[in-house]
C-alpha positions as a Python dict, from the first residue, in 0.01 Angstrom:
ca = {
    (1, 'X'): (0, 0, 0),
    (2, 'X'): (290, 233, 70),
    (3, 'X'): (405, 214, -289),
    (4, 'X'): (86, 348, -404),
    (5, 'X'): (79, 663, -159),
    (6, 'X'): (389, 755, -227),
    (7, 'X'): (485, 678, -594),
    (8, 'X'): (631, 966, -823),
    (9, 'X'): (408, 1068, -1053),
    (10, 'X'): (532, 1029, -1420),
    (11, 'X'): (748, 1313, -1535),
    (12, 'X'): (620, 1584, -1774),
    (13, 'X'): (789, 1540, -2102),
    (14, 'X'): (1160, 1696, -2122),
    (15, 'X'): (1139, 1962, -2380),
    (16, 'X'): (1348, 1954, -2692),
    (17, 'X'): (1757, 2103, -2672),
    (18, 'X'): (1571, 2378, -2929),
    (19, 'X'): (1292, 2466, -2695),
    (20, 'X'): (1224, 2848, -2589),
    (21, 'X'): (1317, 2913, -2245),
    (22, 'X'): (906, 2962, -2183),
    (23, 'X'): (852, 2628, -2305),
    (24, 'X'): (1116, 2475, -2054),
    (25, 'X'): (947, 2708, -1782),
    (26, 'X'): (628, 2555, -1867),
    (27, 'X'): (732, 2213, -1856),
    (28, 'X'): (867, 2255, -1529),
    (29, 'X'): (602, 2443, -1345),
    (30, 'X'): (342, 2110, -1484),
    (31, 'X'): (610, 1921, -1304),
    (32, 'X'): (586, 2140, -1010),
    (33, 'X'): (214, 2122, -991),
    (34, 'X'): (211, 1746, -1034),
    (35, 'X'): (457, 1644, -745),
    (36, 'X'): (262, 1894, -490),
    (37, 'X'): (-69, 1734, -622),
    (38, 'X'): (87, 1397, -532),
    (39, 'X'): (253, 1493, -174),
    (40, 'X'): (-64, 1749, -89),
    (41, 'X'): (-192, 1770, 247),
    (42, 'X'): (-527, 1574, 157),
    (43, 'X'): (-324, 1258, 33),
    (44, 'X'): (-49, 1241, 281),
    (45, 'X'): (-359, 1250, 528),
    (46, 'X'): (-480, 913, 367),
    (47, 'X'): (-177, 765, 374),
    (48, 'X'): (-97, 839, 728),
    (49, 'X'): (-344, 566, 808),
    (50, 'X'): (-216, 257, 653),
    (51, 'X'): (140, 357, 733),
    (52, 'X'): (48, 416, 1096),
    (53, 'X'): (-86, 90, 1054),
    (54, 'X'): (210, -113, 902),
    (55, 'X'): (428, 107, 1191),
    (56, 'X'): (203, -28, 1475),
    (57, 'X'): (204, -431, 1293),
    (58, 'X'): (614, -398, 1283),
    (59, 'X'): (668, -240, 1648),
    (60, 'X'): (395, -524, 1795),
    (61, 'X'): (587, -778, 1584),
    (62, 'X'): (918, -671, 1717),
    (63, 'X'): (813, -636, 2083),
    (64, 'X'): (667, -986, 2118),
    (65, 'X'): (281, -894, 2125),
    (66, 'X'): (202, -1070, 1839),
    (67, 'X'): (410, -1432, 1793),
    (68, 'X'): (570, -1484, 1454),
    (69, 'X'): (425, -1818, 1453),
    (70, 'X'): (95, -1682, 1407),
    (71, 'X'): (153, -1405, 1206),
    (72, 'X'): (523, -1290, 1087),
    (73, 'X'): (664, -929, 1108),
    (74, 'X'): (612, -692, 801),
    (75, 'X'): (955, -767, 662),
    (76, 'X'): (945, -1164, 678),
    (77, 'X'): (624, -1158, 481),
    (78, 'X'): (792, -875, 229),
    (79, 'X'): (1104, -1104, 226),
    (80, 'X'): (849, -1396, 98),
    (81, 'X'): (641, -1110, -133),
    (82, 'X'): (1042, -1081, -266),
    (83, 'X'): (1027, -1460, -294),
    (84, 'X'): (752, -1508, -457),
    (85, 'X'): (870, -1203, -741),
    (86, 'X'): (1225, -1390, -801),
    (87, 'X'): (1014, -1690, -836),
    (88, 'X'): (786, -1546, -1122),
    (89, 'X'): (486, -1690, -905),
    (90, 'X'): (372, -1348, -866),
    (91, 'X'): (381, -1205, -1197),
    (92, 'X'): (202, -1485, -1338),
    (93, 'X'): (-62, -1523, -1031),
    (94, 'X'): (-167, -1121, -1055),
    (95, 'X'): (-304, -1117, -1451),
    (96, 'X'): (-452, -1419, -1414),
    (97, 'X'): (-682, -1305, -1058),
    (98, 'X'): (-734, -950, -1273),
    (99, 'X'): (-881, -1160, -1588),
    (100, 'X'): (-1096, -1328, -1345),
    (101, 'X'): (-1230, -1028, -1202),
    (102, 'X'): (-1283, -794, -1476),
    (103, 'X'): (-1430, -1069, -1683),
    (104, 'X'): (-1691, -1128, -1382),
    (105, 'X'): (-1733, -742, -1322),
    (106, 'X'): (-1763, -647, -1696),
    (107, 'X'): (-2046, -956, -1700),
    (108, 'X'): (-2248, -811, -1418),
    (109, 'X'): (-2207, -445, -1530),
    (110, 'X'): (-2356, -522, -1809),
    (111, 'X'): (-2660, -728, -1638),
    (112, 'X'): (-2693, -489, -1366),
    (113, 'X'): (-2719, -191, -1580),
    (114, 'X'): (-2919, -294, -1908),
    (115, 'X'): (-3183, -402, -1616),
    (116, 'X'): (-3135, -127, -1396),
    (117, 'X'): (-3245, 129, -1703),
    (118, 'X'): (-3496, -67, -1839),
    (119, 'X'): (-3652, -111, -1495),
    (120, 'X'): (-3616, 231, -1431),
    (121, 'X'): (-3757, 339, -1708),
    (122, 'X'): (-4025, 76, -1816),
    (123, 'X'): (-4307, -16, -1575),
    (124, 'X'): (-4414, -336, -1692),
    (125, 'X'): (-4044, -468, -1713),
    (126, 'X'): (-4033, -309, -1321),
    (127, 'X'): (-4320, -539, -1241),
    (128, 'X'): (-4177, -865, -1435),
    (129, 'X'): (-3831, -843, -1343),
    (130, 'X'): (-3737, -640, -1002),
    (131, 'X'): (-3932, -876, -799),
    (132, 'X'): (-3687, -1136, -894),
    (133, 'X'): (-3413, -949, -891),
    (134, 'X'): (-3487, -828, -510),
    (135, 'X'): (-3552, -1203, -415),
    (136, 'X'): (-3211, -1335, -540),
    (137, 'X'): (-3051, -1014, -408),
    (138, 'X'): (-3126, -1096, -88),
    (139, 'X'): (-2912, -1458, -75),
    (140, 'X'): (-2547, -1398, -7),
    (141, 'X'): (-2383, -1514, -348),
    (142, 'X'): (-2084, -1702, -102),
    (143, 'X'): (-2402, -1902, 16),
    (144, 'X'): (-2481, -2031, -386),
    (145, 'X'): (-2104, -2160, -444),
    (146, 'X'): (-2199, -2501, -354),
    (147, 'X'): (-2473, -2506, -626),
    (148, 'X'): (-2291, -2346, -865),
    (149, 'X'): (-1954, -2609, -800),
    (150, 'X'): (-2235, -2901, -869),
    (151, 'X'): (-2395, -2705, -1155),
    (152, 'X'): (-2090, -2558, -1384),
    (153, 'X'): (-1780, -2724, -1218),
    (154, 'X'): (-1513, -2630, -1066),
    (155, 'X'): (-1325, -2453, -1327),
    (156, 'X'): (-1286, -2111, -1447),
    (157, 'X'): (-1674, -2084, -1543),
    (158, 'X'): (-1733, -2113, -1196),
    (159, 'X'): (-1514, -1854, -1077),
    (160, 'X'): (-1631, -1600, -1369),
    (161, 'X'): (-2040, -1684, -1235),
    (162, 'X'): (-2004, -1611, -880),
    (163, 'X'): (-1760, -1304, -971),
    (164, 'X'): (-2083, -1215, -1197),
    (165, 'X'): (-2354, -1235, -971),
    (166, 'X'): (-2174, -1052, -640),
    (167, 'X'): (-2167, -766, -883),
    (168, 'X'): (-2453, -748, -1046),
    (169, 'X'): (-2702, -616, -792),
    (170, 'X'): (-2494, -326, -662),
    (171, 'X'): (-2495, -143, -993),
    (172, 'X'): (-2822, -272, -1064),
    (173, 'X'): (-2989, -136, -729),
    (174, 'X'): (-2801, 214, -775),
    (175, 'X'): (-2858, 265, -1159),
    (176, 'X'): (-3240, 170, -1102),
    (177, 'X'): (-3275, 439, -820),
    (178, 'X'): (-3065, 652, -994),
    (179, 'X'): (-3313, 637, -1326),
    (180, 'X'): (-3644, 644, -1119),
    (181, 'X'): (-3492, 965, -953),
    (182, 'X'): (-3464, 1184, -1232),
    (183, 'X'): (-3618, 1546, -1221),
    (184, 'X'): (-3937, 1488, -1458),
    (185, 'X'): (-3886, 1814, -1588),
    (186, 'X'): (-3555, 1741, -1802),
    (187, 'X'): (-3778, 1483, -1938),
    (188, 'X'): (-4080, 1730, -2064),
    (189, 'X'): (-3766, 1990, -2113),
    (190, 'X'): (-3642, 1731, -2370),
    (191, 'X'): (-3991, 1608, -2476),
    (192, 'X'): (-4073, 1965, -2540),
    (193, 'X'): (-3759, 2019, -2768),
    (194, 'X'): (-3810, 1712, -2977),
    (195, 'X'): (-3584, 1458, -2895),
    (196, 'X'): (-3660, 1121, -2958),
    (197, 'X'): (-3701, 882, -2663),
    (198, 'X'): (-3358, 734, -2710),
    (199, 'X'): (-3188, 1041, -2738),
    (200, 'X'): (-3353, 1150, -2383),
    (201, 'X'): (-3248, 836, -2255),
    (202, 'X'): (-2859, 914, -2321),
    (203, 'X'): (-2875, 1243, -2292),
    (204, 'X'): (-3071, 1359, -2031),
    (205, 'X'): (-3193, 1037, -1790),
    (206, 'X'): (-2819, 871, -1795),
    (207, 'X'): (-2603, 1177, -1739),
    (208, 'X'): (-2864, 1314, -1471),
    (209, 'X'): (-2860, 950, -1305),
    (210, 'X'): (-2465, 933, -1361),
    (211, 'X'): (-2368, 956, -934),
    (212, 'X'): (-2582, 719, -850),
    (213, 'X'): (-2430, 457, -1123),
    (214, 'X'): (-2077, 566, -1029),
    (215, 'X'): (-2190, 452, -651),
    (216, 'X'): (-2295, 108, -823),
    (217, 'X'): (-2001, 101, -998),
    (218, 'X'): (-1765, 161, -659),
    (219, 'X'): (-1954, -97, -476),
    (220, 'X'): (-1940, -359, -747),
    (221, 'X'): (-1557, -299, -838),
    (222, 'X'): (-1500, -367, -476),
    (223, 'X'): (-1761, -693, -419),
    (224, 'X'): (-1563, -844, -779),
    (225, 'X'): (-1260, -824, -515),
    (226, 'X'): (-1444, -996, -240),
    (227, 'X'): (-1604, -1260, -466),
    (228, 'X'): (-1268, -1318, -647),
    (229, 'X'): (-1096, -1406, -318),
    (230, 'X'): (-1362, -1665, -223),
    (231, 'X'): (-1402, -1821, -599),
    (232, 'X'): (-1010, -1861, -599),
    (233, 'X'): (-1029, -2043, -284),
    (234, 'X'): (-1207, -2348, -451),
    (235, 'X'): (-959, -2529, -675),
    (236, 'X'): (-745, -2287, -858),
    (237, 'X'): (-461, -2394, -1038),
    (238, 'X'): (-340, -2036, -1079),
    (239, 'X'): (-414, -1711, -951),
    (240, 'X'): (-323, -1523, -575),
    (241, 'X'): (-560, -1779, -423),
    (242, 'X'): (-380, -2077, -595),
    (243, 'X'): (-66, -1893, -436),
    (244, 'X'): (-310, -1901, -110),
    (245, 'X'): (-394, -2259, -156),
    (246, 'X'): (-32, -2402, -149),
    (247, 'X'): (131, -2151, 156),
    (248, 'X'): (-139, -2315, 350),
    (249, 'X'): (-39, -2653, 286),
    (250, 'X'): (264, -2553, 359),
    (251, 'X'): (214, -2347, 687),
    (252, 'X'): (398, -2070, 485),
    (253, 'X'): (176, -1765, 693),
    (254, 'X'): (450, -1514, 567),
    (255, 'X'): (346, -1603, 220),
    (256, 'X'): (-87, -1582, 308),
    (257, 'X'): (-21, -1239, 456),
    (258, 'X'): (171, -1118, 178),
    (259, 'X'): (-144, -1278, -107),
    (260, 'X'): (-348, -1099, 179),
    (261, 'X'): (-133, -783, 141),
    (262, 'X'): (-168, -801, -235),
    (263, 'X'): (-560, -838, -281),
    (264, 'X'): (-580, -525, -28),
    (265, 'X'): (-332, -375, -275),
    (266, 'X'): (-610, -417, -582),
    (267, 'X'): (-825, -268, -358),
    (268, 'X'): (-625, 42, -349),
    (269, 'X'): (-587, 25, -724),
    (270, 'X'): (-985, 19, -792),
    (271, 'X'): (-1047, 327, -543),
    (272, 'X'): (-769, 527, -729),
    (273, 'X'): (-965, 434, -1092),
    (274, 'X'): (-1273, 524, -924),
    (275, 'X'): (-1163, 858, -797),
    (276, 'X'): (-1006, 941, -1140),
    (277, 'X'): (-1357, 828, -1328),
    (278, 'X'): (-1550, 1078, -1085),
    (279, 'X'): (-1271, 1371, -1104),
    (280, 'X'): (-1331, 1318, -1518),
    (281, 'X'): (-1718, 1204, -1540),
    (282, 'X'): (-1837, 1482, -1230),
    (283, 'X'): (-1620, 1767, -1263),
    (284, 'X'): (-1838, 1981, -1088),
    (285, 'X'): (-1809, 1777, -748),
}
């Protein structure tokens, strides 16, 4: 996590040997402005958290309070996150987790938002479909992987299905409250000035209803995480929880803490997208 908090941003571009003096001025100051964006009071504030954090694991490790034997020091389980990089384990376990998930999330995106619109939207597709979708919603997808293992396996079809249906109804409950919850008046605005019913649908009812789908989209980026970790966990052959799988026959803890370190380090990665999607997609907040 520390890498991401305090990583350089990339450098600006050196300008040419033939460039004015402005241009080099101008090249620097975007340099300028990038490093204090990077090292500004609001982000070293969120990283003072999980450094604290790592500080306060390494001192208790150090001091005794918490055994090694049941959970190592931050450096033994970097030394075995360094292991498992000279190895190549890592390298190949990370892409292979990330096609899981994406594959799963992309899946229930698309689910979650063709029926969250059309829901929205349509009453009688409201009254044939949300009922159903409310029912399954409320049965916790880890509580179907026994159905699905007897129903599609236990390979990677599977693991894409339950990544699929942890994410659908996050992005399917926000973009379906975020349709219903448009002003009517942009609607007889855009009625008034002609536009077809499609056009008001993607230009008026999907940009006005464009916070609450970013929410869906947050919470399902993070629940493809959650469901990734518990799909790998049932016979993978590759992937962070294959890496999982064999520490723990091996009582290698150093090595689960670091897999353990890495999945919260995706996490990490999907917040900063997020952030970056609302900064572009909602300037104004």
């Amino acid at each position: 996590m520390t890498t991401i908090t305090t990583q350089q941003p990339p450098a600006a571009e050196a300008p040419s040997p033939g460039a004015t003096v402005l241009e080099r001025l101008s090249v620097g100051a975007e340099t300028s402005a990038r490093r204090r964006r990077w090292f500004s009071p609001r982000n070293l504030l969120r990283a003072a958290l999980p450094l604290g954090a790592l500080l306060a694991w390494h001192v208790l490790s150090e001091t005794g309070v918490i055994p090694a034997l049941y959970f190592p020091s931050p450096v033994t389980v970097f030394e075995a996150l360094g292991e498992l990089v000279r190895s190549g384990e890592l390298q190949a376990a990370v892409p292979t987790s990330l096609a899981r998930a994406v594959t799963g999330l992309g899946i229930g995106l698309a689910i979650g938002l063709v029926f969250g619109v059309a829901n929205g939207l349509v009453r009688i597709s409201e009254e044939i479909f949300d009922s159903s979708f409310q029912i399954v919603r409320q049965v916790p997808f880890i509580a179907m992987v026994p159905l699905f293992i007897i129903w599609f396996g236990i390979g990677e079809s599977f693991k894409v299905i339950v990544i699929s249906l942890a994410c659908v109804f996050p992005i399917y409950i926000n973009t379906y409250h975020g349709v219903r919850h448009v002003d009517p008046r942009l609607v007889e605005a855009a009625q008034v000035f002609g536009l077809s019913r499609l056009r008001t649908i993607v230009t008026v009812v999907l940009p006005a209803a464009l916070p609450q789908i970013l929410v869906g989209l947050r919470m399902s980026m993070g629940v493809s995480l959650l469901a990734l970790i518990v799909a790998e966990q049932v016979n993978s052959r590759n992937g962070i929880g294959h890496i999982i799988f064999v520490a723990t026959g091996a009582l290698r803890i150093d090595i689960i803490a670091g897999a353990i370190l890495i999945y919260a380090l995706l996490g990490v990665v999907v917040d900063m997208i997020m952030r970056f999607l609302e900064r572009r997609l909602l300037p104004w907040k």
